Amino acid sequence: DIQMTQSPSSLSASVGDRVTITCRASQGIRNDLGWYQQKPGKAPKRLIYAASSLQSGVPSRFSGSGSGTEFTLTISSLQPEDFATYYCLQHNSYLWTFGQGTKVEIK
Amino acid sequence: EVQLVESGGGLVQPGGSLRLSCAASGFTFSSYWMHWVRQAPGKGLVWVSRINSDGSSTSYADSVKGRFTISRDNAKNTLYLQMNSLRAEDTAVYYCPLLYGAFDIWGQGTMVTVSS
C-alpha cells in the first residue's frame, strides 16, 4: 500500500503569510494527487487535482507542485477564509490514501 | 444539479451490521467509479472503498477488508456500503464522493456510531 506522509500536522500563520504544506509518497505516484480543504462540520473540497491543476472556482493564491514522491501545496497570501484543515489524496494505486492532514490556525 | 445524498447511518452495537446508501442525481451514475470515505470524530479523512462503473471491480482499505462490501445499482442510481462485524473504531461520518477528473462532488455524509 502507498503511504502518504503529510507535514506539518499543524501550523500557525497570519493573514498575508505564505504557507507551504508537503506530502511525501512511499513510492512514486506520478502526478496522481489532489489537495483538499476541509472546514469544521463540512465536507472536503478539492483545491488542486493532478498535482498542479487548479480546480475550477478556486482562488489563484492556491497552487500545487511536484511529481513522483514529493508534492507541495502553497497558499501565496493566506486569507481569513483559508483557516482550515488540508489533506492530500493519492489515487495512483487501487487503494487510495489520504495524508494525515495539516491544520492551519490563526497566529 | 449534481448531487449525492448519503443515508442509513445510526447507532449500532459492536458486532452488528448496517447498510449505507448513496443516492446520486444530476449525472450519468453508471459511467463513474464511486468511493466511500470516512472521518472519525476529530480525526482525519480515510479512504474506505471504491467500485468501478459496472460493479465488477472493488477495492477496500485493509481496516475494513472482509467486513465491508461496496456495491451499486445503476438502474437506481444508488451506491451501497454493507458494513458487518462493526467495531467501535468504525464510528465515523461516511461520505460517498464522486472523484473523477474535474468532478469533485461530496454529499453531507451520514453518521455511524458503534457503541453498546
PDB file of C-alpha atoms in Angstrom:
ATOM      1  CA  ASP A   1       0.000   0.000   0.000  1.00  0.00           C
ATOM      2  CA  ILE A   2       1.142   3.550  -0.694  1.00  0.00           C
ATOM      3  CA  GLN A   3       1.605   5.657   2.429  1.00  0.00           C
ATOM      4  CA  MET A   4       1.271   9.443   2.331  1.00  0.00           C
ATOM      5  CA  THR A   5       3.283  11.392   4.900  1.00  0.00           C
ATOM      6  CA  GLN A   6       1.993  14.944   5.270  1.00  0.00           C
ATOM      7  CA  SER A   7       3.792  17.725   7.109  1.00  0.00           C
ATOM      8  CA  PRO A   8       3.473  19.703   9.210  1.00  0.00           C
ATOM      9  CA  SER A   9       0.499  18.326  11.153  1.00  0.00           C
ATOM     10  CA  SER A  10      -0.391  21.862  12.174  1.00  0.00           C
ATOM     11  CA  LEU A  11       0.877  25.397  11.712  1.00  0.00           C
ATOM     12  CA  SER A  12       0.082  28.867  12.932  1.00  0.00           C
ATOM     13  CA  ALA A  13       0.179  31.697  10.442  1.00  0.00           C
ATOM     14  CA  SER A  14      -1.015  35.244   9.975  1.00  0.00           C
ATOM     15  CA  VAL A  15      -3.187  36.748   7.270  1.00  0.00           C
ATOM     16  CA  GLY A  16      -0.951  37.531   4.313  1.00  0.00           C
ATOM     17  CA  ASP A  17       1.625  34.852   5.097  1.00  0.00           C
ATOM     18  CA  ARG A  18       2.882  32.385   2.530  1.00  0.00           C
ATOM     19  CA  VAL A  19       2.099  28.827   3.640  1.00  0.00           C
ATOM     20  CA  THR A  20       3.565  25.576   2.334  1.00  0.00           C
ATOM     21  CA  ILE A  21       2.331  22.056   3.081  1.00  0.00           C
ATOM     22  CA  THR A  22       4.142  18.936   1.897  1.00  0.00           C
ATOM     23  CA  CYS A  23       3.103  15.361   1.133  1.00  0.00           C
ATOM     24  CA  ARG A  24       5.575  12.578   0.545  1.00  0.00           C
ATOM     25  CA  ALA A  25       4.532   9.276  -1.052  1.00  0.00           C
ATOM     26  CA  SER A  26       6.152   5.999  -0.046  1.00  0.00           C
ATOM     27  CA  GLN A  27       6.591   5.197  -3.735  1.00  0.00           C
ATOM     28  CA  GLY A  28       6.232   7.060  -6.987  1.00  0.00           C
ATOM     29  CA  ILE A  29       2.699   8.111  -7.870  1.00  0.00           C
ATOM     30  CA  ARG A  30       3.411  10.219 -10.983  1.00  0.00           C
ATOM     31  CA  ASN A  31       1.095  13.234 -10.577  1.00  0.00           C
ATOM     32  CA  ASP A  32      -1.901  11.263  -9.265  1.00  0.00           C
ATOM     33  CA  LEU A  33      -2.515  13.543  -6.302  1.00  0.00           C
ATOM     34  CA  GLY A  34      -5.119  16.030  -5.164  1.00  0.00           C
ATOM     35  CA  TRP A  35      -5.269  18.589  -2.372  1.00  0.00           C
ATOM     36  CA  TYR A  36      -8.390  19.124  -0.283  1.00  0.00           C
ATOM     37  CA  GLN A  37      -9.564  21.786   2.147  1.00  0.00           C
ATOM     38  CA  GLN A  38     -11.990  20.952   4.940  1.00  0.00           C
ATOM     39  CA  LYS A  39     -13.692  23.296   7.359  1.00  0.00           C
ATOM     40  CA  PRO A  40     -15.361  22.098  10.586  1.00  0.00           C
ATOM     41  CA  GLY A  41     -18.651  20.301  10.019  1.00  0.00           C
ATOM     42  CA  LYS A  42     -18.306  20.488   6.238  1.00  0.00           C
ATOM     43  CA  ALA A  43     -17.412  18.012   3.512  1.00  0.00           C
ATOM     44  CA  PRO A  44     -13.956  18.335   1.963  1.00  0.00           C
ATOM     45  CA  LYS A  45     -13.463  20.488  -1.117  1.00  0.00           C
ATOM     46  CA  ARG A  46     -10.792  19.827  -3.720  1.00  0.00           C
ATOM     47  CA  LEU A  47      -8.405  22.680  -4.472  1.00  0.00           C
ATOM     48  CA  ILE A  48      -5.871  21.020  -6.758  1.00  0.00           C
ATOM     49  CA  TYR A  49      -6.028  17.947  -8.995  1.00  0.00           C
ATOM     50  CA  ALA A  50      -3.322  16.161 -10.975  1.00  0.00           C
ATOM     51  CA  ALA A  51      -0.794  17.637  -8.514  1.00  0.00           C
ATOM     52  CA  SER A  52      -0.770  21.129 -10.042  1.00  0.00           C
ATOM     53  CA  SER A  53      -4.081  21.879 -11.783  1.00  0.00           C
ATOM     54  CA  LEU A  54      -6.338  24.395 -10.076  1.00  0.00           C
ATOM     55  CA  GLN A  55      -9.904  23.221  -9.534  1.00  0.00           C
ATOM     56  CA  SER A  56     -12.466  25.463 -11.182  1.00  0.00           C
ATOM     57  CA  GLY A  57     -13.581  28.272  -8.892  1.00  0.00           C
ATOM     58  CA  VAL A  58     -10.623  28.011  -6.521  1.00  0.00           C
ATOM     59  CA  PRO A  59      -8.666  31.245  -5.936  1.00  0.00           C
ATOM     60  CA  SER A  60      -5.338  31.531  -7.699  1.00  0.00           C
ATOM     61  CA  ARG A  61      -3.471  32.013  -4.411  1.00  0.00           C
ATOM     62  CA  PHE A  62      -3.608  28.226  -4.124  1.00  0.00           C
ATOM     63  CA  SER A  63      -1.063  26.272  -6.145  1.00  0.00           C
ATOM     64  CA  GLY A  64       0.314  22.751  -6.229  1.00  0.00           C
ATOM     65  CA  SER A  65       3.559  21.307  -7.447  1.00  0.00           C
ATOM     66  CA  GLY A  66       5.511  18.079  -7.520  1.00  0.00           C
ATOM     67  CA  SER A  67       5.608  14.707  -9.156  1.00  0.00           C
ATOM     68  CA  GLY A  68       6.736  11.233  -8.204  1.00  0.00           C
ATOM     69  CA  THR A  69       7.078  11.214  -4.412  1.00  0.00           C
ATOM     70  CA  GLU A  70       7.247  14.864  -3.290  1.00  0.00           C
ATOM     71  CA  PHE A  71       4.299  17.247  -3.506  1.00  0.00           C
ATOM     72  CA  THR A  72       3.612  20.733  -2.221  1.00  0.00           C
ATOM     73  CA  LEU A  73       0.527  22.866  -1.670  1.00  0.00           C
ATOM     74  CA  THR A  74       1.255  26.579  -1.429  1.00  0.00           C
ATOM     75  CA  ILE A  75      -1.037  29.384  -0.328  1.00  0.00           C
ATOM     76  CA  SER A  76       0.675  32.538  -1.552  1.00  0.00           C
ATOM     77  CA  SER A  77      -1.111  35.005   0.758  1.00  0.00           C
ATOM     78  CA  LEU A  78      -3.205  33.467   3.496  1.00  0.00           C
ATOM     79  CA  GLN A  79      -6.730  34.861   3.801  1.00  0.00           C
ATOM     80  CA  PRO A  80      -9.115  34.620   6.783  1.00  0.00           C
ATOM     81  CA  GLU A  81     -11.278  32.054   4.968  1.00  0.00           C
ATOM     82  CA  ASP A  82      -8.257  29.774   4.440  1.00  0.00           C
ATOM     83  CA  PHE A  83      -8.015  28.723   8.072  1.00  0.00           C
ATOM     84  CA  ALA A  84      -8.964  25.072   7.757  1.00  0.00           C
ATOM     85  CA  THR A  85      -7.508  21.587   7.569  1.00  0.00           C
ATOM     86  CA  TYR A  86      -5.800  20.449   4.376  1.00  0.00           C
ATOM     87  CA  TYR A  87      -5.314  16.906   3.079  1.00  0.00           C
ATOM     88  CA  CYS A  88      -3.522  15.315   0.174  1.00  0.00           C
ATOM     89  CA  LEU A  89      -5.040  12.267  -1.549  1.00  0.00           C
ATOM     90  CA  GLN A  90      -3.146   9.881  -3.804  1.00  0.00           C
ATOM     91  CA  HIS A  91      -5.085   7.903  -6.400  1.00  0.00           C
ATOM     92  CA  ASN A  92      -2.269   6.136  -8.195  1.00  0.00           C
ATOM     93  CA  SER A  93      -2.980   2.647  -6.856  1.00  0.00           C
ATOM     94  CA  TYR A  94      -6.116   0.561  -6.429  1.00  0.00           C
ATOM     95  CA  LEU A  95      -6.027   1.557  -2.761  1.00  0.00           C
ATOM     96  CA  TRP A  96      -6.233   5.318  -2.373  1.00  0.00           C
ATOM     97  CA  THR A  97      -4.765   7.055   0.663  1.00  0.00           C
ATOM     98  CA  PHE A  98      -5.088  10.441   2.337  1.00  0.00           C
ATOM     99  CA  GLY A  99      -2.341  12.235   4.153  1.00  0.00           C
ATOM    100  CA  GLN A 100      -2.844  12.775   7.886  1.00  0.00           C
ATOM    101  CA  GLY A 101      -3.921  16.393   7.450  1.00  0.00           C
ATOM    102  CA  THR A 102      -2.499  19.826   8.234  1.00  0.00           C
ATOM    103  CA  LYS A 103      -4.475  22.188  10.431  1.00  0.00           C
ATOM    104  CA  VAL A 104      -3.833  25.824   9.571  1.00  0.00           C
ATOM    105  CA  GLU A 105      -4.588  28.054  12.538  1.00  0.00           C
ATOM    106  CA  ILE A 106      -4.538  31.771  13.163  1.00  0.00           C
ATOM    107  CA  LYS A 107      -1.396  33.111  14.822  1.00  0.00           C
TER     108      LYS A 107
ATOM    109  CA  GLU B   1     -27.542  19.825 -10.293  1.00  0.00           C
ATOM    110  CA  VAL B   2     -25.090  17.071  -9.403  1.00  0.00           C
ATOM    111  CA  GLN B   3     -25.994  15.709  -6.007  1.00  0.00           C
ATOM    112  CA  LEU B   4     -25.069  12.867  -3.669  1.00  0.00           C
ATOM    113  CA  VAL B   5     -27.183  12.069  -0.627  1.00  0.00           C
ATOM    114  CA  GLU B   6     -25.957   9.541   1.924  1.00  0.00           C
ATOM    115  CA  SER B   7     -28.340   7.788   4.292  1.00  0.00           C
ATOM    116  CA  GLY B   8     -28.622   4.747   6.514  1.00  0.00           C
ATOM    117  CA  GLY B   9     -26.385   5.791   9.375  1.00  0.00           C
ATOM    118  CA  GLY B  10     -27.297   5.390  13.013  1.00  0.00           C
ATOM    119  CA  LEU B  11     -26.419   3.749  16.297  1.00  0.00           C
ATOM    120  CA  VAL B  12     -25.454   0.076  16.190  1.00  0.00           C
ATOM    121  CA  GLN B  13     -23.950  -2.274  18.753  1.00  0.00           C
ATOM    122  CA  PRO B  14     -20.462  -3.733  18.332  1.00  0.00           C
ATOM    123  CA  GLY B  15     -20.640  -6.794  16.113  1.00  0.00           C
ATOM    124  CA  GLY B  16     -23.750  -5.511  14.395  1.00  0.00           C
ATOM    125  CA  SER B  17     -24.451  -4.617  10.778  1.00  0.00           C
ATOM    126  CA  LEU B  18     -25.602  -1.564   8.876  1.00  0.00           C
ATOM    127  CA  ARG B  19     -26.148  -0.742   5.201  1.00  0.00           C
ATOM    128  CA  LEU B  20     -25.431   2.727   3.950  1.00  0.00           C
ATOM    129  CA  SER B  21     -26.942   4.121   0.757  1.00  0.00           C
ATOM    130  CA  CYS B  22     -25.863   6.936  -1.501  1.00  0.00           C
ATOM    131  CA  ALA B  23     -28.433   8.342  -3.929  1.00  0.00           C
ATOM    132  CA  ALA B  24     -26.924  10.044  -6.968  1.00  0.00           C
ATOM    133  CA  SER B  25     -28.564  12.547  -9.295  1.00  0.00           C
ATOM    134  CA  GLY B  26     -27.621  15.067 -11.951  1.00  0.00           C
ATOM    135  CA  PHE B  27     -25.007  12.956 -13.719  1.00  0.00           C
ATOM    136  CA  THR B  28     -24.686   9.626 -15.510  1.00  0.00           C
ATOM    137  CA  PHE B  29     -24.091   7.495 -12.424  1.00  0.00           C
ATOM    138  CA  SER B  30     -23.376   4.323 -14.404  1.00  0.00           C
ATOM    139  CA  SER B  31     -20.337   5.923 -16.069  1.00  0.00           C
ATOM    140  CA  TYR B  32     -18.281   6.631 -12.967  1.00  0.00           C
ATOM    141  CA  TRP B  33     -16.290   4.826 -10.308  1.00  0.00           C
ATOM    142  CA  MET B  34     -17.563   5.677  -6.844  1.00  0.00           C
ATOM    143  CA  HIS B  35     -15.950   5.722  -3.401  1.00  0.00           C
ATOM    144  CA  TRP B  36     -16.660   5.639   0.297  1.00  0.00           C
ATOM    145  CA  VAL B  37     -14.584   7.876   2.581  1.00  0.00           C
ATOM    146  CA  ARG B  38     -14.989   8.163   6.340  1.00  0.00           C
ATOM    147  CA  GLN B  39     -13.959  10.523   9.112  1.00  0.00           C
ATOM    148  CA  ALA B  40     -13.976   9.600  12.766  1.00  0.00           C
ATOM    149  CA  PRO B  41     -14.882  12.413  15.182  1.00  0.00           C
ATOM    150  CA  GLY B  42     -11.979  14.852  15.412  1.00  0.00           C
ATOM    151  CA  LYS B  43      -9.819  12.751  13.102  1.00  0.00           C
ATOM    152  CA  GLY B  44      -8.647  12.833   9.501  1.00  0.00           C
ATOM    153  CA  LEU B  45     -10.147  11.583   6.270  1.00  0.00           C
ATOM    154  CA  VAL B  46      -9.778   7.881   5.490  1.00  0.00           C
ATOM    155  CA  TRP B  47     -10.458   6.300   2.107  1.00  0.00           C
ATOM    156  CA  VAL B  48     -12.542   3.159   2.651  1.00  0.00           C
ATOM    157  CA  SER B  49     -13.514   1.567  -0.642  1.00  0.00           C
ATOM    158  CA  ARG B  50     -14.167   2.063  -4.353  1.00  0.00           C
ATOM    159  CA  ILE B  51     -16.156   0.345  -7.078  1.00  0.00           C
ATOM    160  CA  ASN B  52     -15.848   0.616 -10.827  1.00  0.00           C
ATOM    161  CA  SER B  53     -18.635   1.816 -13.078  1.00  0.00           C
ATOM    162  CA  ASP B  54     -20.332  -1.544 -13.722  1.00  0.00           C
ATOM    163  CA  GLY B  55     -19.670  -3.010 -10.277  1.00  0.00           C
ATOM    164  CA  SER B  56     -17.317  -5.729 -11.464  1.00  0.00           C
ATOM    165  CA  SER B  57     -14.232  -4.490  -9.594  1.00  0.00           C
ATOM    166  CA  THR B  58     -13.873  -3.349  -5.984  1.00  0.00           C
ATOM    167  CA  SER B  59     -11.091  -2.376  -3.579  1.00  0.00           C
ATOM    168  CA  TYR B  60     -11.004  -1.948   0.185  1.00  0.00           C
ATOM    169  CA  ALA B  61      -8.770  -0.394   2.804  1.00  0.00           C
ATOM    170  CA  ASP B  62      -7.126  -3.018   4.999  1.00  0.00           C
ATOM    171  CA  SER B  63      -9.074  -1.770   8.024  1.00  0.00           C
ATOM    172  CA  VAL B  64     -12.429  -2.848   6.515  1.00  0.00           C
ATOM    173  CA  LYS B  65     -11.485  -5.669   4.157  1.00  0.00           C
ATOM    174  CA  GLY B  66     -13.551  -8.782   4.810  1.00  0.00           C
ATOM    175  CA  ARG B  67     -16.144  -6.857   6.829  1.00  0.00           C
ATOM    176  CA  PHE B  68     -17.461  -4.214   4.414  1.00  0.00           C
ATOM    177  CA  THR B  69     -18.900  -4.734   0.928  1.00  0.00           C
ATOM    178  CA  ILE B  70     -19.378  -1.979  -1.612  1.00  0.00           C
ATOM    179  CA  SER B  71     -21.975  -2.414  -4.350  1.00  0.00           C
ATOM    180  CA  ARG B  72     -24.105  -0.374  -6.714  1.00  0.00           C
ATOM    181  CA  ASP B  73     -27.408  -0.471  -8.545  1.00  0.00           C
ATOM    182  CA  ASN B  74     -27.008   1.578 -11.697  1.00  0.00           C
ATOM    183  CA  ALA B  75     -30.715   1.254 -12.507  1.00  0.00           C
ATOM    184  CA  LYS B  76     -31.488   3.010  -9.221  1.00  0.00           C
ATOM    185  CA  ASN B  77     -28.510   5.393  -9.337  1.00  0.00           C
ATOM    186  CA  THR B  78     -27.540   4.200  -5.885  1.00  0.00           C
ATOM    187  CA  LEU B  79     -24.300   3.173  -4.207  1.00  0.00           C
ATOM    188  CA  TYR B  80     -24.243   0.953  -1.119  1.00  0.00           C
ATOM    189  CA  LEU B  81     -21.884   0.015   1.692  1.00  0.00           C
ATOM    190  CA  GLN B  82     -22.779  -3.104   3.641  1.00  0.00           C
ATOM    191  CA  MET B  83     -20.957  -2.987   6.966  1.00  0.00           C
ATOM    192  CA  ASN B  84     -20.742  -6.158   9.072  1.00  0.00           C
ATOM    193  CA  SER B  85     -18.909  -7.043  12.297  1.00  0.00           C
ATOM    194  CA  LEU B  86     -18.852  -3.370  13.229  1.00  0.00           C
ATOM    195  CA  ARG B  87     -16.326  -2.123  15.783  1.00  0.00           C
ATOM    196  CA  ALA B  88     -16.109   0.997  17.892  1.00  0.00           C
ATOM    197  CA  GLU B  89     -13.345   2.271  15.600  1.00  0.00           C
ATOM    198  CA  ASP B  90     -15.790   2.257  12.666  1.00  0.00           C
ATOM    199  CA  THR B  91     -17.606   5.192  14.286  1.00  0.00           C
ATOM    200  CA  ALA B  92     -17.404   7.992  11.749  1.00  0.00           C
ATOM    201  CA  VAL B  93     -19.160  10.167   9.219  1.00  0.00           C
ATOM    202  CA  TYR B  94     -19.306   8.257   5.935  1.00  0.00           C
ATOM    203  CA  TYR B  95     -19.189  10.080   2.595  1.00  0.00           C
ATOM    204  CA  CYS B  96     -19.685   8.733  -0.959  1.00  0.00           C
ATOM    205  CA  PRO B  97     -17.786  11.204  -3.140  1.00  0.00           C
ATOM    206  CA  LEU B  98     -17.599  11.327  -6.912  1.00  0.00           C
ATOM    207  CA  LEU B  99     -13.914  11.911  -7.570  1.00  0.00           C
ATOM    208  CA  TYR B 100     -13.167  11.720 -11.269  1.00  0.00           C
ATOM    209  CA  GLY B 101     -11.318  14.167 -13.470  1.00  0.00           C
ATOM    210  CA  ALA B 102     -12.864  17.581 -12.956  1.00  0.00           C
ATOM    211  CA  PHE B 103     -15.647  16.111 -10.817  1.00  0.00           C
ATOM    212  CA  ASP B 104     -15.281  16.574  -7.091  1.00  0.00           C
ATOM    213  CA  ILE B 105     -18.723  16.094  -5.557  1.00  0.00           C
ATOM    214  CA  TRP B 106     -19.415  15.233  -1.924  1.00  0.00           C
ATOM    215  CA  GLY B 107     -22.643  14.719  -0.041  1.00  0.00           C
ATOM    216  CA  GLN B 108     -23.334  15.780   3.525  1.00  0.00           C
ATOM    217  CA  GLY B 109     -22.314  12.387   4.915  1.00  0.00           C
ATOM    218  CA  THR B 110     -24.115  10.006   7.240  1.00  0.00           C
ATOM    219  CA  MET B 111     -23.037   9.350  10.824  1.00  0.00           C
ATOM    220  CA  VAL B 112     -22.413   5.815  12.042  1.00  0.00           C
ATOM    221  CA  THR B 113     -21.978   5.247  15.763  1.00  0.00           C
ATOM    222  CA  VAL B 114     -20.872   1.851  17.034  1.00  0.00           C
ATOM    223  CA  SER B 115     -21.484   1.630  20.747  1.00  0.00           C
ATOM    224  CA  SER B 116     -23.143  -0.554  23.354  1.00  0.00           C
TER     225      SER B 116
END
